[in-house]
Amino acid sequence: MSYLSEEQSFTLNKIEQLVKNKFIYEGSGHDWWHIFRVKETAIKIAKAEQADLFLTELGALLHDIADHKFHGGDIEAGPKEAARILNDFGLADSIIIRVCAIVKEVTFKGEGVPTPCSSLEAACVQDADRLDAIGAIGIARAFAYGGSKGRLLYDPELKPAFFSDFQSYKSTLAPTINHFYEKLLLLKDRMNTNAAKVIAAQRHAFMETYLEQFYSEWNASK
Ligand code: ADP
Ligand code: NI
């Protein structure tokens, strides 16, 4: 089991304040509370997996710091900004490199695109981020994100697509229900850790029930 030193706790608190101030008013599903939940879940998984708690918490706090969706599709924007912040806090290069790898590896890139993790800590953060995309909260976030992009809830004439590359996955303009098939329902089988697999199974079942209810209400109006 890894423990945090006093200095590490101090640094984490400072970085948490910085991230909180930046994201508190974000309205597209990437608000501070998303980052907070990912941090809490990542720590819980990291403890079960005996991963390094300092690296995991830094990775979770910084995982959405400069999302490609809001930076012209640049997938290096997040790791670069994370490196800048960690450097400002005087952290060693060896830590910066490892946290930047976590930030880079978290993102889901489409059904046909593998997203391997090069460390146990990245696996914990990736799982925590993906757990927050499913279940009741995941459903709320998907519709919040869809709304922020002016997407329809559902269009029975537009079928979900299979994406074999990140570019086409992130450019889709499809209704939010399609996102369930293009990402949310796929996540349960892409969890890395056993702890996350257990939580994912329950959240997945809830999404299936939700979809059944959604379609039954939709069809009741025919
Ligand atoms: P995360 O924060 O988990 O890394 P993303 O950055 O990909 O996930 O997206 C933020 C939230 O918006 C997630 O809950 C995700 O499922 C949702 N989202 C992303 N793309 C879409 C989309 N095309 N339609 C609806 N929701 C989306
Ligand atoms: Ni996230």
Coordinates of C-alpha atoms and ligand atoms in Angstrom, one line a residue:
M1 CA 0.0 0.0 0.0
S2 CA 1.4 3.4 -0.9
Y3 CA 0.9 6.4 1.5
L4 CA 1.1 10.1 0.8
S5 CA 3.8 12.2 2.4
E6 CA 3.0 15.5 3.9
E7 CA 4.6 17.3 1.0
Q8 CA 2.6 15.2 -1.5
S9 CA -0.7 16.0 0.3
F10 CA 0.2 19.7 0.2
T11 CA 0.9 19.6 -3.5
L12 CA -2.3 17.6 -4.2
N13 CA -4.3 20.2 -2.3
K14 CA -2.8 23.1 -4.3
I15 CA -3.4 21.4 -7.6
E16 CA -6.9 20.5 -6.6
Q17 CA -7.7 24.2 -5.8
L18 CA -6.3 25.2 -9.2
V19 CA -8.4 22.6 -11.1
K20 CA -11.5 23.4 -9.1
N21 CA -11.2 27.1 -9.9
K22 CA -10.8 26.3 -13.6
F23 CA -13.7 23.9 -13.9
I24 CA -16.3 25.0 -11.4
Y25 CA -18.6 26.7 -14.0
E26 CA -18.0 24.2 -16.9
G27 CA -21.4 23.1 -18.2
S28 CA -20.7 20.3 -20.7
G29 CA -20.3 17.4 -18.4
H30 CA -16.7 18.2 -17.6
D31 CA -17.4 20.3 -14.5
W32 CA -15.3 20.2 -11.3
W33 CA -17.7 17.5 -9.8
H34 CA -16.8 15.1 -12.7
I35 CA -13.2 15.5 -11.8
F36 CA -13.9 15.2 -8.1
R37 CA -15.8 11.9 -8.7
V38 CA -13.1 10.5 -11.0
K39 CA -10.5 11.4 -8.3
E40 CA -12.5 9.7 -5.5
T41 CA -13.2 6.6 -7.6
A42 CA -9.6 6.4 -8.9
I43 CA -8.2 6.5 -5.4
K44 CA -10.7 3.8 -4.3
I45 CA -9.6 1.6 -7.2
A46 CA -5.9 2.4 -6.7
K47 CA -6.1 1.3 -3.1
A48 CA -7.7 -2.0 -4.1
E49 CA -5.0 -2.5 -6.8
Q50 CA -2.1 -1.3 -4.6
A51 CA -1.2 1.4 -7.2
D52 CA 0.7 4.6 -6.4
L53 CA -1.7 7.0 -4.8
F54 CA 0.2 10.2 -5.6
L55 CA 0.5 9.5 -9.3
T56 CA -3.2 8.3 -9.5
E57 CA -4.5 11.3 -7.8
L58 CA -2.4 13.7 -9.9
G59 CA -3.6 11.9 -13.0
A60 CA -7.2 12.0 -12.0
L61 CA -7.1 15.7 -11.1
L62 CA -5.4 16.6 -14.4
H63 CA -7.0 14.1 -16.8
D64 CA -9.4 16.7 -18.4
I65 CA -7.2 19.8 -18.0
A66 CA -7.2 20.6 -21.7
D67 CA -9.6 18.3 -23.4
H68 CA -9.0 17.7 -27.2
K69 CA -12.7 18.5 -27.8
F70 CA -12.2 22.1 -26.7
H71 CA -8.7 22.5 -28.2
G72 CA -9.2 21.9 -31.9
G73 CA -8.8 18.2 -31.6
D74 CA -5.2 18.4 -30.3
I75 CA -4.7 15.3 -28.2
E76 CA -1.3 16.7 -26.9
A77 CA -3.0 19.7 -25.4
G78 CA -3.9 17.9 -22.1
P79 CA -0.5 16.3 -21.4
K80 CA 1.2 19.6 -22.3
E81 CA -0.9 21.7 -19.9
A82 CA -0.5 19.0 -17.2
A83 CA 3.3 19.1 -17.6
R84 CA 3.3 22.9 -17.4
I85 CA 1.3 22.8 -14.1
L86 CA 3.4 20.0 -12.5
N87 CA 6.6 21.8 -13.5
D88 CA 5.3 25.0 -11.9
F89 CA 4.8 23.0 -8.7
G90 CA 8.5 21.9 -8.9
L91 CA 7.7 18.2 -9.4
A92 CA 10.5 15.9 -10.7
D93 CA 10.6 15.1 -14.4
S94 CA 10.2 11.4 -13.6
I95 CA 6.7 12.2 -12.0
I96 CA 5.8 14.6 -14.8
I97 CA 6.4 12.0 -17.5
R98 CA 4.3 9.4 -15.7
V99 CA 1.4 11.7 -15.0
C100 CA 1.4 13.0 -18.6
A101 CA 1.2 9.4 -19.8
I102 CA -1.9 8.9 -17.6
V103 CA -3.5 12.1 -19.0
K104 CA -2.7 10.9 -22.6
E105 CA -4.1 7.4 -22.1
V106 CA -7.4 8.1 -20.5
T107 CA -9.6 9.2 -23.5
F108 CA -12.0 6.8 -25.2
K109 CA -11.4 7.0 -29.0
G110 CA -14.1 4.9 -30.6
E111 CA -15.2 1.2 -30.6
G112 CA -12.4 0.0 -33.0
V113 CA -9.6 2.0 -31.4
P114 CA -7.6 0.2 -28.6
T115 CA -6.6 2.5 -25.6
P116 CA -4.0 0.5 -23.7
C117 CA -2.6 1.7 -20.4
S118 CA 1.2 1.7 -19.8
S119 CA 0.9 1.8 -16.0
L120 CA -1.4 0.5 -13.2
E121 CA -2.1 4.1 -12.3
A122 CA -3.3 5.0 -15.8
A123 CA -5.5 1.9 -15.6
C124 CA -7.1 3.2 -12.4
V125 CA -7.8 6.7 -13.8
Q126 CA -9.0 5.4 -17.1
D127 CA -11.5 3.0 -15.3
A128 CA -12.6 5.8 -12.9
D129 CA -13.2 8.2 -15.8
R130 CA -15.2 5.5 -17.7
L131 CA -17.2 4.6 -14.7
D132 CA -18.4 8.3 -14.6
A133 CA -19.5 8.0 -18.2
I134 CA -22.0 5.2 -17.4
G135 CA -24.9 4.6 -15.0
A136 CA -27.3 7.3 -13.9
I137 CA -24.5 10.0 -13.8
G138 CA -23.2 8.9 -17.2
I139 CA -26.7 9.2 -18.7
A140 CA -27.1 12.7 -17.3
R141 CA -23.6 13.7 -18.6
A142 CA -24.3 12.4 -22.1
F143 CA -27.5 14.4 -22.4
A144 CA -25.8 17.5 -20.9
Y145 CA -23.0 17.1 -23.5
G146 CA -25.5 16.5 -26.3
G147 CA -27.5 19.5 -25.3
S148 CA -24.4 21.7 -25.2
K149 CA -23.8 20.7 -28.8
G150 CA -27.4 21.2 -29.9
R151 CA -27.9 17.4 -30.5
L152 CA -31.3 15.7 -30.7
L153 CA -32.1 13.2 -27.9
Y154 CA -33.0 10.5 -30.4
D155 CA -33.8 10.1 -34.1
P156 CA -35.1 6.6 -35.0
E157 CA -33.9 7.1 -38.6
L158 CA -30.3 7.6 -37.6
K159 CA -28.7 4.3 -36.7
P160 CA -25.6 4.1 -34.4
A161 CA -22.2 3.8 -36.3
F162 CA -19.1 1.7 -35.7
F163 CA -16.0 4.0 -35.5
S164 CA -12.6 2.5 -36.4
D165 CA -10.7 5.8 -36.0
F166 CA -10.7 8.6 -33.4
Q167 CA -11.3 11.3 -36.0
S168 CA -14.6 10.0 -37.2
Y169 CA -15.7 9.0 -33.7
K170 CA -15.2 12.6 -32.3
S171 CA -16.7 14.3 -35.4
T172 CA -20.1 12.6 -35.2
L173 CA -23.2 14.8 -34.9
A174 CA -25.5 12.0 -34.1
P175 CA -28.3 12.2 -31.4
T176 CA -27.3 11.4 -27.8
I177 CA -29.0 8.0 -27.8
N178 CA -26.6 6.8 -30.5
H179 CA -23.7 7.7 -28.1
F180 CA -25.0 4.8 -25.8
Y181 CA -24.1 2.3 -28.6
E182 CA -21.0 4.1 -29.8
K183 CA -19.4 4.4 -26.3
L184 CA -21.4 4.0 -23.1
L185 CA -22.6 0.4 -23.5
L186 CA -19.1 -0.7 -24.7
L187 CA -17.3 0.5 -21.6
K188 CA -18.2 -2.4 -19.2
D189 CA -16.0 -4.7 -21.3
R190 CA -13.2 -2.3 -21.5
M191 CA -12.5 -1.9 -17.8
N192 CA -9.0 -2.8 -16.7
T193 CA -9.3 -3.5 -13.0
N194 CA -11.5 -6.0 -11.1
A195 CA -12.8 -3.4 -8.8
A196 CA -14.1 -1.3 -11.8
K197 CA -15.6 -4.4 -13.5
V198 CA -17.9 -5.0 -10.6
I199 CA -19.1 -1.4 -10.4
A200 CA -19.5 -1.2 -14.2
A201 CA -21.7 -4.3 -14.3
Q202 CA -24.3 -2.7 -12.1
R203 CA -24.2 0.7 -13.9
H204 CA -24.4 -1.1 -17.3
A205 CA -27.6 -3.0 -16.2
F206 CA -29.1 0.3 -15.2
M207 CA -28.5 1.9 -18.6
E208 CA -30.1 -1.1 -20.3
T209 CA -33.2 -0.7 -18.1
Y210 CA -33.2 3.1 -18.9
L211 CA -33.0 2.4 -22.7
E212 CA -35.9 -0.1 -22.5
Q213 CA -38.0 2.5 -20.7
F214 CA -36.9 5.2 -23.2
Y215 CA -38.1 3.2 -26.2
S216 CA -41.3 2.1 -24.5
E217 CA -42.2 5.7 -23.9
W218 CA -41.2 6.7 -27.4
N219 CA -43.3 3.9 -29.0
A220 CA -46.3 4.6 -26.7
S221 CA -46.7 8.0 -28.5
K222 CA -47.1 6.2 -32.0
Ligands
ADP1 P1 -14.6 11.7 -20.3 O1 -14.8 13.0 -19.5 O2 -15.2 10.5 -19.6 O3 -13.2 11.6 -20.7 P2 -15.5 12.7 -22.8 O4 -14.5 13.8 -22.6 O5 -15.3 11.8 -24.0 O6 -15.5 11.7 -21.6 O7 -16.9 13.2 -22.7 C1 -17.5 13.9 -21.6 C2 -18.9 13.4 -21.4 O8 -19.7 13.7 -22.5 C3 -19.0 11.9 -21.2 O9 -20.0 11.6 -20.3 C4 -19.3 11.4 -22.6 O10 -19.9 10.1 -22.6 C5 -20.1 12.5 -23.1 N1 -20.0 12.6 -24.5 C6 -18.9 12.6 -25.3 N2 -19.2 12.6 -26.6 C7 -20.5 12.6 -26.7 C8 -21.5 12.6 -27.7 N3 -21.1 12.5 -29.0 N4 -22.8 12.6 -27.4 C9 -23.2 12.6 -26.1 N5 -22.4 12.6 -25.1 C10 -21.1 12.6 -25.4
NI2 NI -13.2 12.9 -17.7

